[in-house]
Amino acid sequence: MQTQNGQKKNIVKAQKRMKERYEKIEEKVRLKAEEIEDRVKDMKENIFTVPNLLTTGRIALSPVLGYLVVNEHFLPATLLFAAAGITDMLDGYIARNFANQQSVLGSILDPLADKVLVGVLTITLTMVGLIPVPLTVVIVARDVLLLGAAFVLRYKSLPSPFTLRRYFDLTHATVKLKPLLISKVNTNVQLIMVAASLAAPVFGYVDHPYLQALWYLTAGTTVVSGLTYIFAKDTFKILSKRK
């Protein structure tokens, strides 16, 4: 009888110890979940800023410009491109002078909008014979490589747990780009080249030697900026790391 009582007491004690261990594990899991949730909240930012809206509008204009070029409506396309340029200057001015209008997303969207605009116009202008094919291949290849690198950086910098929803959550900033001087120069050269090529049939200087020289210059800055991004250090800053 005493032996049975002793066994019952041991079983009760064992159950109690197991319950205590389970509660400790449950508490650790809860604290870890709260830690992850707090970390995610800290990285959230306001993406609905005026510069971001202007930049998004510039991206939305790109296919419209492409349509106009393909259908050889060069004058309205040139005017619309000038309007896009004005929004580019305006969103940059607002972001620089108003702290509450700055965002990590904006630092990514602004150069992305330029790339989309240049990419769409470069391809469509090539289709109508206003830009040489080799130059278009160089520009598009560089941007595709950089875009692929951006996706990899996003994956590496996104804290656990990884989900597609969090991966594509634009309010969850994990990487901040640091534009290089050569990259800014290249973007400006590309925009000037696209603008000059687009306006060529309007003002009658298609295939002008100066325009051809601008094509070569654009190819050179595109290659140099691409190689610089590959080999240079500190071209981006990871705001958080996967664990």
Coordinates of C-alpha atoms in Angstrom, one line a residue:
M1 CA 0.0 0.0 0.0
Q2 CA 2.8 2.4 0.9
T3 CA 4.6 1.5 -2.3
Q4 CA 1.5 2.4 -4.4
N5 CA 1.2 5.7 -2.5
G6 CA 4.9 6.4 -3.2
Q7 CA 4.4 5.6 -6.9
K8 CA 1.4 7.9 -7.1
K9 CA 3.4 10.7 -5.4
N10 CA 6.2 10.2 -7.9
I11 CA 3.8 10.3 -10.8
V12 CA 2.2 13.5 -9.4
K13 CA 5.7 15.1 -9.0
A14 CA 6.7 14.1 -12.5
Q15 CA 3.5 15.5 -13.9
K16 CA 4.1 18.7 -12.0
R17 CA 7.7 19.0 -13.3
M18 CA 6.5 18.4 -16.9
K19 CA 3.8 21.1 -16.5
E20 CA 6.3 23.6 -15.1
R21 CA 8.7 22.8 -18.1
Y22 CA 5.9 23.2 -20.5
E23 CA 4.9 26.5 -19.0
K24 CA 8.5 27.8 -19.2
I25 CA 8.7 26.7 -22.9
E26 CA 5.4 28.4 -23.6
E27 CA 6.6 31.6 -21.9
K28 CA 9.8 31.6 -24.0
V29 CA 7.8 31.1 -27.2
R30 CA 5.5 34.0 -26.2
L31 CA 8.3 36.3 -25.4
K32 CA 10.1 35.5 -28.7
A33 CA 6.9 36.1 -30.7
E34 CA 6.5 39.5 -28.9
E35 CA 10.1 40.3 -29.7
I36 CA 9.6 39.6 -33.4
E37 CA 6.4 41.5 -33.5
D38 CA 8.0 44.6 -31.8
R39 CA 10.9 44.4 -34.2
V40 CA 8.6 44.3 -37.2
K41 CA 6.6 47.3 -35.8
D42 CA 9.8 49.3 -35.4
M43 CA 10.6 48.9 -39.1
K44 CA 7.2 49.9 -40.3
E45 CA 7.1 53.3 -41.9
N46 CA 4.6 55.7 -43.6
I47 CA 4.7 55.0 -47.3
F48 CA 1.8 57.4 -48.2
T49 CA 3.9 60.5 -48.7
V50 CA 3.6 63.1 -51.4
P51 CA 7.0 62.2 -53.0
N52 CA 6.0 58.5 -53.1
L53 CA 2.7 59.4 -54.7
L54 CA 4.4 61.6 -57.3
T55 CA 6.9 58.9 -58.0
T56 CA 4.2 56.3 -58.4
G57 CA 2.5 58.6 -60.8
R58 CA 5.7 58.8 -62.8
I59 CA 5.9 55.0 -63.0
A60 CA 2.2 54.9 -64.1
L61 CA 3.0 57.4 -66.9
S62 CA 5.7 55.1 -68.4
P63 CA 3.4 52.7 -70.3
V64 CA 1.4 55.7 -71.6
L65 CA 4.6 57.2 -73.0
G66 CA 5.6 53.9 -74.5
Y67 CA 2.2 53.7 -76.2
L68 CA 2.6 57.2 -77.7
V69 CA 6.1 56.4 -79.0
V70 CA 5.1 53.1 -80.6
N71 CA 2.3 54.9 -82.4
E72 CA 4.8 57.7 -83.3
H73 CA 3.0 60.5 -81.5
F74 CA 6.3 62.1 -80.7
L75 CA 5.1 65.6 -79.8
P76 CA 2.6 64.6 -77.0
A77 CA 5.1 62.0 -75.8
T78 CA 7.8 64.7 -75.5
L79 CA 5.4 67.0 -73.6
L80 CA 4.4 64.2 -71.3
F81 CA 8.0 63.3 -70.7
A82 CA 8.7 66.9 -69.7
A83 CA 5.8 66.7 -67.2
A84 CA 7.3 63.6 -65.7
G85 CA 10.6 65.4 -65.3
I86 CA 8.8 68.2 -63.4
T87 CA 7.3 65.6 -61.0
D88 CA 10.8 64.1 -60.5
M89 CA 12.2 67.5 -59.4
L90 CA 9.2 68.2 -57.3
D91 CA 9.2 65.0 -55.3
G92 CA 13.0 65.4 -54.7
Y93 CA 12.5 68.9 -53.4
I94 CA 9.7 67.9 -51.0
A95 CA 11.7 64.9 -49.7
R96 CA 14.8 67.0 -49.0
N97 CA 13.0 69.8 -47.2
F98 CA 10.3 68.0 -45.2
A99 CA 11.5 65.3 -42.8
N100 CA 8.0 63.7 -42.4
Q101 CA 8.0 63.1 -46.2
Q102 CA 11.1 61.0 -46.2
S103 CA 11.0 57.2 -46.3
V104 CA 13.2 54.2 -47.1
L105 CA 10.6 53.2 -49.7
G106 CA 11.1 56.6 -51.3
S107 CA 14.8 56.1 -51.6
I108 CA 14.1 52.9 -53.6
L109 CA 11.0 54.1 -55.6
D110 CA 12.6 57.2 -56.9
P111 CA 15.5 55.5 -58.8
L112 CA 13.2 52.7 -59.7
A113 CA 10.8 55.2 -61.4
D114 CA 13.7 56.6 -63.4
K115 CA 14.7 53.1 -64.4
V116 CA 11.2 52.1 -65.5
L117 CA 10.8 55.4 -67.4
V118 CA 14.2 55.0 -69.1
G119 CA 13.6 51.3 -69.8
V120 CA 10.2 51.7 -71.4
L121 CA 11.3 54.6 -73.5
T122 CA 14.6 53.0 -74.5
I123 CA 12.8 49.8 -75.7
T124 CA 10.0 51.7 -77.5
L125 CA 12.3 54.2 -79.1
T126 CA 14.4 51.3 -80.3
M127 CA 11.3 49.7 -81.8
V128 CA 10.7 52.8 -84.0
G129 CA 14.4 53.1 -84.9
L130 CA 15.4 56.1 -82.9
I131 CA 17.9 54.3 -80.5
P132 CA 20.4 51.6 -81.7
V133 CA 19.7 48.1 -80.5
P134 CA 23.2 47.5 -78.8
L135 CA 22.7 50.5 -76.6
T136 CA 19.3 49.2 -75.5
V137 CA 20.8 45.8 -74.7
V138 CA 23.5 47.4 -72.5
I139 CA 20.9 49.5 -70.5
V140 CA 18.4 46.7 -70.0
A141 CA 21.0 44.1 -69.1
R142 CA 22.5 46.3 -66.4
D143 CA 19.1 47.1 -64.9
V144 CA 18.0 43.4 -64.9
L145 CA 21.2 42.4 -63.1
L146 CA 20.7 45.2 -60.4
L147 CA 17.1 44.2 -60.0
G148 CA 18.0 40.6 -59.4
A149 CA 20.6 41.7 -56.8
A150 CA 17.9 43.8 -55.1
F151 CA 15.6 40.7 -54.7
V152 CA 18.4 38.7 -53.2
L153 CA 19.3 41.5 -50.7
R154 CA 15.6 41.7 -49.7
Y155 CA 15.5 38.0 -49.0
K156 CA 18.8 38.0 -47.0
S157 CA 17.8 41.1 -44.9
L158 CA 14.2 40.1 -44.1
P159 CA 14.0 38.8 -40.4
S160 CA 12.4 35.4 -39.7
P161 CA 9.8 34.2 -40.1
F162 CA 10.0 34.4 -43.9
T163 CA 6.6 34.7 -45.8
L164 CA 5.8 36.1 -49.2
R165 CA 3.4 38.5 -47.6
R166 CA 6.2 40.0 -45.5
Y167 CA 8.6 39.8 -48.4
F168 CA 6.4 42.1 -50.5
D169 CA 5.2 44.3 -47.6
L170 CA 6.4 47.8 -48.8
T171 CA 6.0 49.2 -45.3
H172 CA 8.6 46.7 -43.9
A173 CA 11.9 48.4 -44.8
T174 CA 15.0 46.1 -44.5
V175 CA 17.5 47.6 -47.0
K176 CA 18.5 51.2 -47.8
L177 CA 20.2 52.0 -51.0
K178 CA 23.2 54.3 -51.1
P179 CA 23.3 55.8 -54.7
L180 CA 26.8 56.2 -56.0
L181 CA 28.0 59.4 -57.8
I182 CA 28.6 57.4 -61.0
S183 CA 25.0 56.0 -60.7
K184 CA 23.5 59.5 -60.4
V185 CA 25.6 60.7 -63.4
N186 CA 24.5 57.6 -65.4
T187 CA 20.9 58.2 -64.6
N188 CA 21.0 61.8 -65.7
V189 CA 22.9 60.9 -68.9
Q190 CA 20.3 58.2 -69.7
L191 CA 17.4 60.6 -69.1
I192 CA 19.1 63.3 -71.3
M193 CA 19.7 60.6 -74.0
V194 CA 16.1 59.4 -73.9
A195 CA 14.8 63.0 -74.0
A196 CA 17.1 64.0 -76.9
S197 CA 16.2 60.8 -78.9
L198 CA 12.5 61.3 -78.2
A199 CA 12.6 65.0 -79.3
A200 CA 14.7 64.3 -82.4
P201 CA 11.8 63.7 -84.9
V202 CA 10.0 66.7 -83.4
F203 CA 12.8 69.1 -84.0
G204 CA 14.4 67.3 -87.0
Y205 CA 17.8 66.1 -85.9
V206 CA 17.4 62.3 -86.2
D207 CA 20.8 60.6 -86.4
H208 CA 22.7 63.8 -85.8
P209 CA 26.4 63.2 -85.0
Y210 CA 25.9 64.9 -81.6
L211 CA 23.1 62.5 -80.8
Q212 CA 25.2 59.5 -81.8
A213 CA 28.0 60.8 -79.5
L214 CA 25.4 60.9 -76.7
W215 CA 24.6 57.3 -77.4
Y216 CA 28.2 56.3 -76.9
L217 CA 28.5 58.4 -73.8
T218 CA 25.4 56.7 -72.4
A219 CA 26.8 53.2 -73.1
G220 CA 30.0 54.1 -71.4
T221 CA 28.4 55.5 -68.2
T222 CA 26.0 52.5 -68.1
V223 CA 28.8 49.9 -68.2
V224 CA 31.0 51.8 -65.6
S225 CA 28.1 52.3 -63.2
G226 CA 27.2 48.6 -63.4
L227 CA 30.7 47.5 -62.7
T228 CA 31.0 50.0 -59.9
Y229 CA 27.9 48.5 -58.2
I230 CA 29.4 45.0 -58.5
F231 CA 32.8 45.8 -57.1
A232 CA 32.3 48.8 -54.8
K233 CA 31.6 48.5 -51.1
D234 CA 28.9 50.2 -49.0
T235 CA 26.5 50.6 -51.9
F236 CA 23.6 49.6 -49.6
K237 CA 22.8 49.4 -45.9
I238 CA 21.0 46.5 -44.3
L239 CA 18.6 47.8 -41.7
S240 CA 18.0 44.3 -40.3
K241 CA 19.4 40.8 -40.7
R242 CA 17.9 37.4 -41.0
K243 CA 18.4 35.1 -38.0

